[in-house]
Coordinates of C-alpha atoms in Angstrom, one line a residue:
Chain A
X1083 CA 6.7 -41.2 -21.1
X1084 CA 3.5 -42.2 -19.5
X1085 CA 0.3 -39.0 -19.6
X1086 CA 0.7 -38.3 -15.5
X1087 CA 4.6 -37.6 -16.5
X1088 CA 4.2 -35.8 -19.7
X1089 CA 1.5 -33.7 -17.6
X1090 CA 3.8 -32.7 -15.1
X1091 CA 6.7 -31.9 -17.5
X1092 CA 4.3 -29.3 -19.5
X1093 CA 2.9 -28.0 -16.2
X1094 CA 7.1 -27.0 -15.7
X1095 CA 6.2 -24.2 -18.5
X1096 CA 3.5 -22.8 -16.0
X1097 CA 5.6 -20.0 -13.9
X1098 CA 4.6 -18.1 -10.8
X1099 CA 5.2 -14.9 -12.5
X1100 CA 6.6 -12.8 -8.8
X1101 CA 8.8 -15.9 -7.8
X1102 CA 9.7 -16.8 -11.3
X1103 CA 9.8 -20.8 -10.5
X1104 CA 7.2 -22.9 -12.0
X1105 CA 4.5 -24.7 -10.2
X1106 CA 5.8 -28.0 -9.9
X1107 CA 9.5 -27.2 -8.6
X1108 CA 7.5 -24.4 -6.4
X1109 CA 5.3 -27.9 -4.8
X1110 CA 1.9 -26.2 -5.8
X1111 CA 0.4 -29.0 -7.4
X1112 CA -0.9 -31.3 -4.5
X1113 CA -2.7 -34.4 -6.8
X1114 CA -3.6 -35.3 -10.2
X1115 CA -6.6 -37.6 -11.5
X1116 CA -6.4 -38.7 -15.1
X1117 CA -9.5 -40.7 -16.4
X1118 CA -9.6 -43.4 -19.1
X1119 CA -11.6 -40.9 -21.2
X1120 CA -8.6 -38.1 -20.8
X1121 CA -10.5 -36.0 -18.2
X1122 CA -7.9 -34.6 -15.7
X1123 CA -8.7 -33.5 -12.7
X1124 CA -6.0 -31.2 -10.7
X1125 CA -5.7 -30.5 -7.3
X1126 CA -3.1 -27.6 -6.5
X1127 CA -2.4 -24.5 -4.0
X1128 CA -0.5 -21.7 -3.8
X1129 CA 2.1 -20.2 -1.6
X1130 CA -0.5 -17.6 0.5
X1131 CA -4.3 -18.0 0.5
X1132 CA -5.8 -15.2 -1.0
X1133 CA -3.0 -14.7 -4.0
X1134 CA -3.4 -12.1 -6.1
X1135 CA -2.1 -14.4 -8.6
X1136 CA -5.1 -17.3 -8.1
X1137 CA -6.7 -16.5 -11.2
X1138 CA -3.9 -16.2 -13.3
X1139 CA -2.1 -19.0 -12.5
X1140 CA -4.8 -21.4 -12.1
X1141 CA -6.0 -20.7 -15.5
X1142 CA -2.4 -21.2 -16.9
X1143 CA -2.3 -24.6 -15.7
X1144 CA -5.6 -25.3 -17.2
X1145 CA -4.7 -24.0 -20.6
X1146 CA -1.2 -25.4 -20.7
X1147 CA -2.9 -29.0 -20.5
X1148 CA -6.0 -28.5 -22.5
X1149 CA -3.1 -27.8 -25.5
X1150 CA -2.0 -31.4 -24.9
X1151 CA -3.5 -33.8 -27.2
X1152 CA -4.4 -36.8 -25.0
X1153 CA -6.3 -33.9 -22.9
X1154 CA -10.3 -34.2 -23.5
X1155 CA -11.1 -31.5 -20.4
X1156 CA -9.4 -30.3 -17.2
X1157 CA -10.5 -29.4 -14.2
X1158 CA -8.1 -27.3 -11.5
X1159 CA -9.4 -27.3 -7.9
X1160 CA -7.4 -24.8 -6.1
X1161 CA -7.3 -25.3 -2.0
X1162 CA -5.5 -24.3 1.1
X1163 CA -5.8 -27.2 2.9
X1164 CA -3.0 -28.6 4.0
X1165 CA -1.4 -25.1 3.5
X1166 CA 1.6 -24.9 1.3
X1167 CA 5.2 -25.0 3.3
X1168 CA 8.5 -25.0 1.4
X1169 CA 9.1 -28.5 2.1
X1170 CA 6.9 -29.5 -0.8
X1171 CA 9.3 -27.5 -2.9
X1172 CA 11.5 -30.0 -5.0
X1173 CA 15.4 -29.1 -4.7
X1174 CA 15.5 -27.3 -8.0
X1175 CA 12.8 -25.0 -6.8
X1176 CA 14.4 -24.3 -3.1
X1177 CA 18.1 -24.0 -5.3
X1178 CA 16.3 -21.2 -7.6
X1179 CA 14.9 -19.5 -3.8
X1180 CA 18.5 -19.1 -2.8
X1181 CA 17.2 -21.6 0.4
X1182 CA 20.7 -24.2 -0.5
Chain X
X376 CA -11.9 -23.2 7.6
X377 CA -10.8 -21.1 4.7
X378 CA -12.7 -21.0 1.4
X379 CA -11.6 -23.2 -1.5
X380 CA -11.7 -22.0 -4.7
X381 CA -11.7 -18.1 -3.8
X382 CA -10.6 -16.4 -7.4
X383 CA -10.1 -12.6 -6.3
X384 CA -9.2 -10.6 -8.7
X385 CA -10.3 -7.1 -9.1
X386 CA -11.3 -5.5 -13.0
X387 CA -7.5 -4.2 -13.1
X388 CA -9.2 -1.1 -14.6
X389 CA -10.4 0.1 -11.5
X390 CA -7.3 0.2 -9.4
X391 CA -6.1 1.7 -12.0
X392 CA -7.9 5.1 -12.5
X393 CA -7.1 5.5 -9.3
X394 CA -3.1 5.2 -9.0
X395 CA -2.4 7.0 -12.8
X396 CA -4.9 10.0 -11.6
X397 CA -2.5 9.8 -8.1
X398 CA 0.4 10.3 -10.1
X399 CA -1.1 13.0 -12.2
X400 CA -1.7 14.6 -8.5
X401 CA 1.6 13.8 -7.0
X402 CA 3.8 15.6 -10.6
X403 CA 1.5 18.9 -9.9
X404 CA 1.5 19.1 -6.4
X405 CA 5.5 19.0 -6.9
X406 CA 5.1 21.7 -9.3
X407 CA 3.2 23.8 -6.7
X408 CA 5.8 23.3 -4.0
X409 CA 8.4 24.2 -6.4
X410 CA 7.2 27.5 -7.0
X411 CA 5.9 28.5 -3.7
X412 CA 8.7 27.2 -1.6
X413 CA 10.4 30.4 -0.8
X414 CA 7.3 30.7 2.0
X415 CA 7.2 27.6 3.1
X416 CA 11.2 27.6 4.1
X417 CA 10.5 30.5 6.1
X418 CA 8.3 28.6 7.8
X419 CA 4.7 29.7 6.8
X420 CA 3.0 26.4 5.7
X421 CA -0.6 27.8 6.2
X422 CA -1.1 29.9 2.9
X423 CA -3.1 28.8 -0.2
X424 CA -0.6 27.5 -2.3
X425 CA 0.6 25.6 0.4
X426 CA -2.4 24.0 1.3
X427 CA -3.4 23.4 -2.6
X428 CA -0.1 21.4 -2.9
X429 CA -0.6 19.3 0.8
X430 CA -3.8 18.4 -0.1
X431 CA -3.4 17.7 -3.5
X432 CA -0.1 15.4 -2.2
X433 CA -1.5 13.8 0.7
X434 CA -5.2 13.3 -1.1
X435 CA -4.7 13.5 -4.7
X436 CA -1.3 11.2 -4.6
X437 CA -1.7 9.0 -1.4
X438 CA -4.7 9.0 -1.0
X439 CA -5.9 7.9 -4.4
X440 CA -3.2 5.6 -4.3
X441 CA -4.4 4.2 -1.3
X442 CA -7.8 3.7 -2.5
X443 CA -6.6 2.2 -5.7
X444 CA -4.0 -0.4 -4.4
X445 CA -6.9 -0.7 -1.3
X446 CA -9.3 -2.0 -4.3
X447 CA -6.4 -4.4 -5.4
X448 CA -5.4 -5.7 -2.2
X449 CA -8.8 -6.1 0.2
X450 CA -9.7 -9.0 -1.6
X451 CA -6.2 -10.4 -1.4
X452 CA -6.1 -9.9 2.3
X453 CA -9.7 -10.7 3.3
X454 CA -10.3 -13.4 0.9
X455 CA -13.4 -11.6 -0.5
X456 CA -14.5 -9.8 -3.4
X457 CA -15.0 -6.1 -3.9
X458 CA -18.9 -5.5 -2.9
X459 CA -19.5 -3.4 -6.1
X460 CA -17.0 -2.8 -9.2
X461 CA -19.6 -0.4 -10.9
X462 CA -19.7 1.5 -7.8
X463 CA -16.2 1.6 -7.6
X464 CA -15.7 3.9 -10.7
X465 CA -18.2 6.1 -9.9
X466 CA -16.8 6.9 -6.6
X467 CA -13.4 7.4 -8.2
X468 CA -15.3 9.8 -10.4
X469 CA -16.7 11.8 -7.7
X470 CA -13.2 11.5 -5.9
X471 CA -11.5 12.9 -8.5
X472 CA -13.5 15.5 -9.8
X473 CA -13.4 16.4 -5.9
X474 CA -9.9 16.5 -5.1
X475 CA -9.1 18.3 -8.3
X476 CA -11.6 21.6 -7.4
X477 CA -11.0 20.8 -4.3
X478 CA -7.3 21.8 -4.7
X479 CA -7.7 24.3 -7.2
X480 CA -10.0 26.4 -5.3
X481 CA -7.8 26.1 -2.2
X482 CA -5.4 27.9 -4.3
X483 CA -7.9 30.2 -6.1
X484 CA -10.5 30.7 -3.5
X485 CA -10.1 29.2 -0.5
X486 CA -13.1 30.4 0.9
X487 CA -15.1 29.1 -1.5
X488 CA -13.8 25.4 -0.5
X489 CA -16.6 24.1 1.0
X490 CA -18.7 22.5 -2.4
X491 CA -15.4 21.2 -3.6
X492 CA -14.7 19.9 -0.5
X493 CA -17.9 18.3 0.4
X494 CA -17.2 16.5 -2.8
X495 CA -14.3 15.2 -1.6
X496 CA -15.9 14.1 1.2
X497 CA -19.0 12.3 -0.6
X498 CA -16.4 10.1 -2.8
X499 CA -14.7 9.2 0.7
X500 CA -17.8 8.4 2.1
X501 CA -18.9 6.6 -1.2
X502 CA -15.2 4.8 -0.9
X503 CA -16.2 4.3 3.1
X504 CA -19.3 2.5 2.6
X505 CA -18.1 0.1 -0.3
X506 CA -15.3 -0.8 2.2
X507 CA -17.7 -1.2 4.7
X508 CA -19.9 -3.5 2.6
X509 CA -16.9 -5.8 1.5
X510 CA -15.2 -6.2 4.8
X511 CA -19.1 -7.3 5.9
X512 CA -18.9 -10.2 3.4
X513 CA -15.7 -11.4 5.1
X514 CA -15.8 -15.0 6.7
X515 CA -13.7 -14.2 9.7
X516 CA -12.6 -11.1 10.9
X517 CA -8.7 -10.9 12.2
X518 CA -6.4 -8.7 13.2
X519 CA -5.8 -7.3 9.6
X520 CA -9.3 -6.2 10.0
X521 CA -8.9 -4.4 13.5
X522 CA -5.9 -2.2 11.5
X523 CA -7.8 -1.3 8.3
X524 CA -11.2 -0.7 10.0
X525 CA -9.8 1.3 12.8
X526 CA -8.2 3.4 9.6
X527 CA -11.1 4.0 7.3
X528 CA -13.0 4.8 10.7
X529 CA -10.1 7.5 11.2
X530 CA -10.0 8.6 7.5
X531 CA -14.3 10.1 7.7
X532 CA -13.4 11.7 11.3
X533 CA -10.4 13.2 9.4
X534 CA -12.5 14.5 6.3
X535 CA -15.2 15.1 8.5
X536 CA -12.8 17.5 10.9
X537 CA -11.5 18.6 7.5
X538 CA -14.9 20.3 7.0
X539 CA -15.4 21.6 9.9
X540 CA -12.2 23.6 9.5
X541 CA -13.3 25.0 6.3
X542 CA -17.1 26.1 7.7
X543 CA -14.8 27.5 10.5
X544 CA -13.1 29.6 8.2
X545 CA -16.0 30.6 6.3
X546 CA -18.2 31.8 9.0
X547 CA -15.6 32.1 12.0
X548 CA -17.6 29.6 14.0
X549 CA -15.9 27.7 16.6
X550 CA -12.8 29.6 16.1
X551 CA -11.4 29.2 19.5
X552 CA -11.1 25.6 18.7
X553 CA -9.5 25.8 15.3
X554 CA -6.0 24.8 16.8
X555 CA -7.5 21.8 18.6
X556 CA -9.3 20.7 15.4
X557 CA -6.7 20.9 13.0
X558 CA -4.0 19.2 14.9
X559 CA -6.6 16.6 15.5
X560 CA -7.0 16.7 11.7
X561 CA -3.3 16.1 11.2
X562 CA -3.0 13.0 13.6
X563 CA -6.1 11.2 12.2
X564 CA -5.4 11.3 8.6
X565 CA -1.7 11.0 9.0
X566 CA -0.8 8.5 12.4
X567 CA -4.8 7.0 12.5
X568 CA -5.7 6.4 8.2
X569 CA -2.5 6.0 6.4
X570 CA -0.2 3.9 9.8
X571 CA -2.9 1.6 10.5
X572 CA -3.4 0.8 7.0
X573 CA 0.3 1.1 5.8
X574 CA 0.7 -1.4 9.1
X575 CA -2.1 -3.4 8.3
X576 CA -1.6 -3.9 4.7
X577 CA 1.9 -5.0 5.4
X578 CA 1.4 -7.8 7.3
X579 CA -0.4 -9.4 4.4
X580 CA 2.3 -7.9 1.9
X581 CA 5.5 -8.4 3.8
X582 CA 5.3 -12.2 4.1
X583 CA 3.9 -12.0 0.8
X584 CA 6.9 -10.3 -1.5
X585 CA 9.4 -12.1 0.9
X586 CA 7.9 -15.6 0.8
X587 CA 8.0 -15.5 4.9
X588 CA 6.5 -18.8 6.9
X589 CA 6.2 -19.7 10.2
X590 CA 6.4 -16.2 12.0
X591 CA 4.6 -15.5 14.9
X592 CA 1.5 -12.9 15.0
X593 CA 0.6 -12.5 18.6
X594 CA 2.9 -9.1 18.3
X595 CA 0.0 -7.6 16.2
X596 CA -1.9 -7.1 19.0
X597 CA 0.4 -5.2 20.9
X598 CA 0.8 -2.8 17.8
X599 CA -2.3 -2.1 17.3
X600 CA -3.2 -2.0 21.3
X601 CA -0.2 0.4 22.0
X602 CA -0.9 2.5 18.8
X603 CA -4.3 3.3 19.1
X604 CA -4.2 4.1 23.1
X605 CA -1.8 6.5 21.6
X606 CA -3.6 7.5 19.2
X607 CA -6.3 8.4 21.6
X608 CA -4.6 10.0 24.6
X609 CA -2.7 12.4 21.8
X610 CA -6.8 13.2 20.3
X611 CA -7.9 13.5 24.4
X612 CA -4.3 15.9 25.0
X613 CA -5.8 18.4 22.0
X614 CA -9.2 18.9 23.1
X615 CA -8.1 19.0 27.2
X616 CA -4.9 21.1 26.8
X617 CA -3.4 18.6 28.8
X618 CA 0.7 18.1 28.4
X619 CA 1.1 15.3 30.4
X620 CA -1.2 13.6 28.0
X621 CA 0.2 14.6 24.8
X622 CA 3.6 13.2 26.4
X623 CA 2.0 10.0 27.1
X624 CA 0.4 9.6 23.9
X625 CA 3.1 10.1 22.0
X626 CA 4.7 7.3 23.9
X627 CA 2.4 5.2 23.4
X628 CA 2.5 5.5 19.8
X629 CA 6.6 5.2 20.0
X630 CA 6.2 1.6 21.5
X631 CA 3.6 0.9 19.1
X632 CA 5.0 1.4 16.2
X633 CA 8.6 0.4 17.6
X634 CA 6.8 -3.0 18.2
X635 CA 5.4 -2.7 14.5
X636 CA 9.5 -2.2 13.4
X637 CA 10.4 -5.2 15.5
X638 CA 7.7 -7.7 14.5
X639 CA 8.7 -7.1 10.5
X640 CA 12.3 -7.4 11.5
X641 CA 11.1 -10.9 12.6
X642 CA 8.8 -11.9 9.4
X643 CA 12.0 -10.7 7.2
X644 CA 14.3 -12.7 9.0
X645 CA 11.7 -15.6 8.4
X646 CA 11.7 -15.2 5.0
X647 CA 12.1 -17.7 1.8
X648 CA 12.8 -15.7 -0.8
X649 CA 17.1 -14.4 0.1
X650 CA 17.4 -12.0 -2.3
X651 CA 14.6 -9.3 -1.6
X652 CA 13.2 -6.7 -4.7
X653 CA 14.7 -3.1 -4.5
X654 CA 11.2 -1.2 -4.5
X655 CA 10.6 -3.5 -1.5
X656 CA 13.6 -2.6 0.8
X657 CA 12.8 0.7 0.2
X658 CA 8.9 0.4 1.5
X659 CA 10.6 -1.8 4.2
X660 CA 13.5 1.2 4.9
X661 CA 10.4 3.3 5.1
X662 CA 9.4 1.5 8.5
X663 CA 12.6 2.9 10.0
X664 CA 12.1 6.3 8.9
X665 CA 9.1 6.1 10.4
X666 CA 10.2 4.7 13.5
X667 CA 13.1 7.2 14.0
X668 CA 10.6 10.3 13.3
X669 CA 8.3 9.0 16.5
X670 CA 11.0 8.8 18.7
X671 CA 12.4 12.4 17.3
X672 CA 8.7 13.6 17.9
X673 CA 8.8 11.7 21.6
X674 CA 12.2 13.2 22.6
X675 CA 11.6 16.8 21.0
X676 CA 8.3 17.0 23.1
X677 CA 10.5 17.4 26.4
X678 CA 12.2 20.2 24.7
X679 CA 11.4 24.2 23.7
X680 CA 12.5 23.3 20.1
X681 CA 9.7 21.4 19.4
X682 CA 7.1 24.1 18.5
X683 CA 9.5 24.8 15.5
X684 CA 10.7 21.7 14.6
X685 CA 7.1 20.0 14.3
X686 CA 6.6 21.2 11.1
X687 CA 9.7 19.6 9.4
X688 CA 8.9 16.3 11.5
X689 CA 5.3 16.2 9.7
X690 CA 7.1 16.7 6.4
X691 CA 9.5 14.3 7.0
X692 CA 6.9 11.8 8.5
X693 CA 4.7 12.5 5.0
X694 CA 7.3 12.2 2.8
X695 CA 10.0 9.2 4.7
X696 CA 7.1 6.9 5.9
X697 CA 3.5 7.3 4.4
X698 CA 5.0 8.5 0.5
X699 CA 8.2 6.2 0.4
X700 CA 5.7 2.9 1.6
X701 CA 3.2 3.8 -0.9
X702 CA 6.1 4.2 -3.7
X703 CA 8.0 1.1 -2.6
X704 CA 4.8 -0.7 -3.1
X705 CA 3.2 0.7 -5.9
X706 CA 6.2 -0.8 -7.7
X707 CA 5.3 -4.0 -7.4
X708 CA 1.3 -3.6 -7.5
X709 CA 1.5 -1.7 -11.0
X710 CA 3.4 -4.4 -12.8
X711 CA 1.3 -6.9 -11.3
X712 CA -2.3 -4.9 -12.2
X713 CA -1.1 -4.8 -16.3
X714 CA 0.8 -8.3 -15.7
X715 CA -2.6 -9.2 -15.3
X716 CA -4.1 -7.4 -17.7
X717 CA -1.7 -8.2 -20.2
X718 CA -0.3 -12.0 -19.5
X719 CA -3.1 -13.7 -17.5
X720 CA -4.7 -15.0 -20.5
X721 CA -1.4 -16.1 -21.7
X722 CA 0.1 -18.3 -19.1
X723 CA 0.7 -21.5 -20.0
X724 CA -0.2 -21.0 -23.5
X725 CA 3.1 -19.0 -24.4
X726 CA 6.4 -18.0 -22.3
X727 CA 4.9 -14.9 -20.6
X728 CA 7.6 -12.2 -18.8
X729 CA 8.1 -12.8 -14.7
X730 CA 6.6 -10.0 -12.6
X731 CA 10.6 -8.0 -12.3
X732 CA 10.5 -8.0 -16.3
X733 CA 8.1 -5.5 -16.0
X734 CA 10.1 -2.9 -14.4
X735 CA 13.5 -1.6 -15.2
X736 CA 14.8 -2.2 -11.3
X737 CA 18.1 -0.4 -12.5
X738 CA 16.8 3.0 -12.1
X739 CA 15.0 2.3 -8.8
X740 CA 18.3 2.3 -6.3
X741 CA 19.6 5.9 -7.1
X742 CA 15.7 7.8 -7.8
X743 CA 14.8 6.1 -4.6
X744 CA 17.9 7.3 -2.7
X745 CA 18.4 10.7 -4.2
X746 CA 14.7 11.3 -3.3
X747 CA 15.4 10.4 0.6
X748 CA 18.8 12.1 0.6
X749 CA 16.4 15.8 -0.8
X750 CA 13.8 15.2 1.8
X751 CA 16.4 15.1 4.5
X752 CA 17.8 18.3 2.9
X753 CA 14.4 19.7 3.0
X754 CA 13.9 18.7 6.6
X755 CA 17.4 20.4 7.8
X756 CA 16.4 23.4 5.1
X757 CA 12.9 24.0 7.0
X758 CA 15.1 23.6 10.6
X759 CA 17.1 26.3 9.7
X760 CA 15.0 28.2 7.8
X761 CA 17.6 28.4 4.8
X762 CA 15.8 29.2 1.1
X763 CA 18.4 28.0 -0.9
X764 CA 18.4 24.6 1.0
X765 CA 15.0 24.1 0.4
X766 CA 14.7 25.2 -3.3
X767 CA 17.5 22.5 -3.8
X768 CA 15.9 19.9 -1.9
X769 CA 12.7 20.5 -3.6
X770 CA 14.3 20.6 -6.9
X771 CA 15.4 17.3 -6.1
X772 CA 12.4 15.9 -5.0
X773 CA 10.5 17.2 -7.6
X774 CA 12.5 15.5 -10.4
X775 CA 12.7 12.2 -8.6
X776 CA 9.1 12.3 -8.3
X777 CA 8.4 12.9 -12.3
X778 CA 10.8 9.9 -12.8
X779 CA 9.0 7.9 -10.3
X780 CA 5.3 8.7 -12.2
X781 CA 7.1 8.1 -15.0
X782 CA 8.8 4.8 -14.6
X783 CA 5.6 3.4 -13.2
X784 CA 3.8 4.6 -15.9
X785 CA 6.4 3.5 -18.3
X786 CA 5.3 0.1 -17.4
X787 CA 2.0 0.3 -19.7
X788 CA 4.4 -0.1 -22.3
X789 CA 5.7 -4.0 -21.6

C-alpha cells in the first residue's frame, strides 16, 4: 500500500459526527499533496459553508495523519469552492444516506 | 466569493450559560403556572403571578435560549465570528440577573418593576449591539440577514414598549393607550422577534440537519415581504383602531407564513439525509402548528368569538410554535455544544461517539407528544373556561417540561 492510499484509508476513521459517515465515503476531501520529505498538504470541504463542525473536523483529519509515521507535518486547507454536491459521495457513503 | 478557511466556532461556554439558565427559567415558570392556574382558566391572565410566569417563560426560557443558540449559530449562518466573547458573558450576566428580579418582583411588587426591568433591557440592548457589531463584519448580507435583523430590530421596540407599559403603570401616564401598547407589545416580541428569527434561522438549519441541495430560495422573499407588511398593517390597526386593517394584516401574515410552511415542505422534500432525527420533525411539526394557529387567528377575526378565544390562540402560538421550535432544536444544538467541548480534540485520534449518541432519542417521541397533546388540552381548557381541564393539562406540561430540562441537561454526562 503506497502513503496517498494508506492516507486515505486512515482518513476513513475521521467521522462527520451529525451524519455519522466518514470524510472520504462523505467526498469531503477534494486533493491531496504528499512531498518527498512527508509534508502533506490536504485540500477538503464540507457539506454547508459555515459548518458548525469546521473546526472539529478539520482538526481530526490533521491529527489522524500526523499519528501516521511516514507523516513529518500536515497541512488541511478547508474551501468551498467548487461546493460540495452528493455526487462526490462514493457509493458506500450515498448507501449509508439511505440515497440507493 | 465565499471565504476559505472560516473556522467559527464559538467558546461553547458562552452558549451555554445561556440555554442551562433558560431551562432553570422554563422548570420555575412551570412551577408558577402550576399553582396559579385556577385564575388563569377562568380567564384572568393579567395578574402578578401570571405575568412572573409569562415573562419568566417567554424571557427567561426562550429568550435566553434564543440568545444562547443565537451565539452558536450567527457565525454558522453568516460565516463570521462573534464580535466580542468577553462581552458576551457579561451581557448574559446582566440578562440574567435581570430577568430573574425582573420576574420576581413582577410577582412580589410589580410596581416596583421598573429597575429590574430596565435591567432586562440593558442586557437586551447589550445582546442588541453585539449582534449589531457581528452582523457589520459580515461579507455579504442576504436574505438570512433581512429575517434576523428585522427581528432583533423588533425584539428593542418590544422591550422598549415593555417599559413604557411598566412607567404607565407606575405613574398612570399614557393610560388611554395602554391597550394599543400592549397588544403592540405582544405582536412584536411574539410574530416580529421570535418568527423572523425562528424563520430565519431555519433556512440555514433545515437544509442543514436534513442534508437538503439544490432547493430554490427566491420564495424567501415572499416570506419575509408578506410577513412583515403584516406585521406592519396589524402595528398601524392598533394605534388607528382601524378593523379593516387588523383584518388585512393578519392576512398578510397568513400568506406569509403559509409561504414559509410551503417553501420548507420543498427543502425537506430535497433532502439527502431519508431518515430525519426525532427532535427535528418535531421543530419541523412546529411550523404547522404555527401555520394552523394564523389561519385560526385569520378566520376567528370575522367572528364575535374572537375577543375570547385570543387568549388560548396566544398560548397555543407560545407554546405549539415558538417553545416546540426552540425544544426541537435545542436537541440537537446541546449535544453538538459539549460534542465539541468534549470530542473535538479527539477526532481522529480515538473513535469518538456520532452527534445521536449523545442523546437518548427513545424518550424524545412520547415527552414530545404528550407535551403537545396537554397544550391542546390547555387550549380547549382556557376555551371553555373548565379548571380541572387546565390543572390536568398543566400538570402535564409541567412534567414534560422537567423531563425535557432534564434530558438535555442529562447530556453533560456523555
Amino acid at each position: 500500500m503506497d502513503l496517498e492510499e494508506k492516507i486515505l484509508e486512515a482518513l476513513k476513521s475521521v467521522y462527520d459526527p451529525e451524519l455519522n459517515i466518514n470524510v472520504v465515503d462523505l467526498g469531503l476531501i477534494y486533493g491531496l499533496g504528499i512531498s518527498d520529505d512527508g509534508d502533506v498538504q490536504i485540500t477538503m470541504t464540507l457539506t454547508t459553508p459555515g459548518c458548525p463542525l469546521h473546526d472539529s473536523i478539520s482538526n481530526g483529519v490533521r491529527q489522524c495523519l500526523e499519528g501516521l509515521e511516514e507523516v513529518k507535518s500536515v497541512d488541511v486547507n478547508v474551501v468551498w469552492q467548487p461546493a460540495w454536491s452528493p455526487d462526490k459521495m462514493t457509493e458506500d457513503g450515498k448507501r449509508a444516506l439511505g440515497i440507493w | 466569493m465565499l471565504p476559505q478557511n472560516l473556522g467559527s466556532e464559538t467558546n461553547i461556554k458562552l452558549p451555554f450559560s445561556f440555554i442551562i439558565f433558560s431551562l432553570i427559567a422554563l422548570v420555575v415558570s412551570q412551577l408558577l403556572l402550576l399553582f396559579n392556574g385556577q385564575m388563569m382558566a377562568g380567564g384572568a391572565f393579567r395578574i402578578p403571578a401570571i405575568w412572573s410566569a409569562a415573562h419568566l417563560m417567554v424571557l427567561g426560557w426562550a429568550l435566553l435560549a434564543a440568545m444562547g443558540s443565537m451565539y452558536q449559530l450567527v457565525p454558522v449562518a453568516f460565516l463570521t465570528k462573534i464580535w466580542n466573547e468577553k462581552f458576551g458573558f457579561l451581557q448574559f450576566f446582566v440578562t440574567a440577573i435581570g430577568i430573574s428580579s425582573f420576574a420576581a418582583t413582577l410577582y412580589l411588587s410589580p410596581k416596583n418593576a421598573l429597575i429590574p426591568g430596565i435591567l432586562t433591557l440593558l442586557g437586551i440592548l447589550m445582546f442588541l449591539f453585539q449582534m449589531m457589531m457581528t452582523l457589520k463584519t459580515q461579507a455579504k448580507p442576504n436574505i438570512l440577514t433581512a429575517f434576523v435583523g428585522t427581528a432583533l430590530v423588533c425584539l428593542f421596540l418590544t422591550i422598549t414598549l415593555g417599559i413604557t407599559l411598566i412607567c404607565s403603570l407606575k405613574t398612570g401616564a399614557g393610560a388611554g393607550h395602554y391597550q394599543a401598547i400592549f397588544q403592540s407589545h405582544l405582536l412584536l416580541g411574539l410574530t416580529g422577534w421570535f418568527t423572523l428569527l425562528i424563520f430565519g434561522f431555519s433556512y440555514k438549519m433545515v437544509p442543514m440537519f436534513s442534508l437538503s441541495h439544490g432547493f430554490p430560495m427566491i420564495q424567501a422573499k415572499f416570506v419575509y415581504g408578506f410577513y412583515v407588511s403584516g406585521l406592519i398593517l396589524t402595528l398601524i390597526s392598533f394605534l388607528t383602531g382601524q378593523n379593516i386593517l387588523l383584518k388585512l394584516g393578519f392576512f398578510l401574515l397568513l400568506a406569509g407564513f403559509s409561504i414559509f410552511s410551503w417553501h420548507i415542505s420543498i427543502i425537506i422534500r430535497k433532502r439527502l439525509k431519508k431518515k430525519l432525527d426525532k427532535p427535528f420533525t418535531f421543530a419541523i411539526s412546529a411550523i404547522g402548528f404555527g401555520n394552523l394557529i394564523h389561519l385560526a387567528a385569520f378566520i376567528l377575526l370575522w367572528t364575535p368569538s374572537f375577543k375570547d378565544l385570543v387568549g388560548p390562540l396566544v398560548y397555543a402560538y407560545i407554546l405549539l410554535w415558538i417553545i416546540l421550535s426552540i425544544t426541537g432544536y435545542l436537541y440537537k444544538i446541546v449535544p453538538f455544544l459539549w460534542w465539541t467541548y468534549k470530542y473535538s480534540k479527539e477526532i481522529g485520534k480515538t473513535k469518538v461517539p456520532s452527534l445521536k449518541d449523545m442523546m437518548n432519542d427513545k424518550l424524545i417521541v412520547p415527552v414530545l407528544s404528550s407535551f403537545i397533546a396537554a397544550v391542546l388540552i390547555i387550549f380547549c381548557s382556557m376555551a371553555i373556561k373548565s379548571l380541572i381541564l387546565f390543572n390536568i393539562g398543566q400538570i402535564v406540561v409541567s412534567i414534560t417540561f422537567l423531563i425535557i430540562a432534564l434530558s438535555i441537561i442529562s447530556v453533560l454526562k456523555k
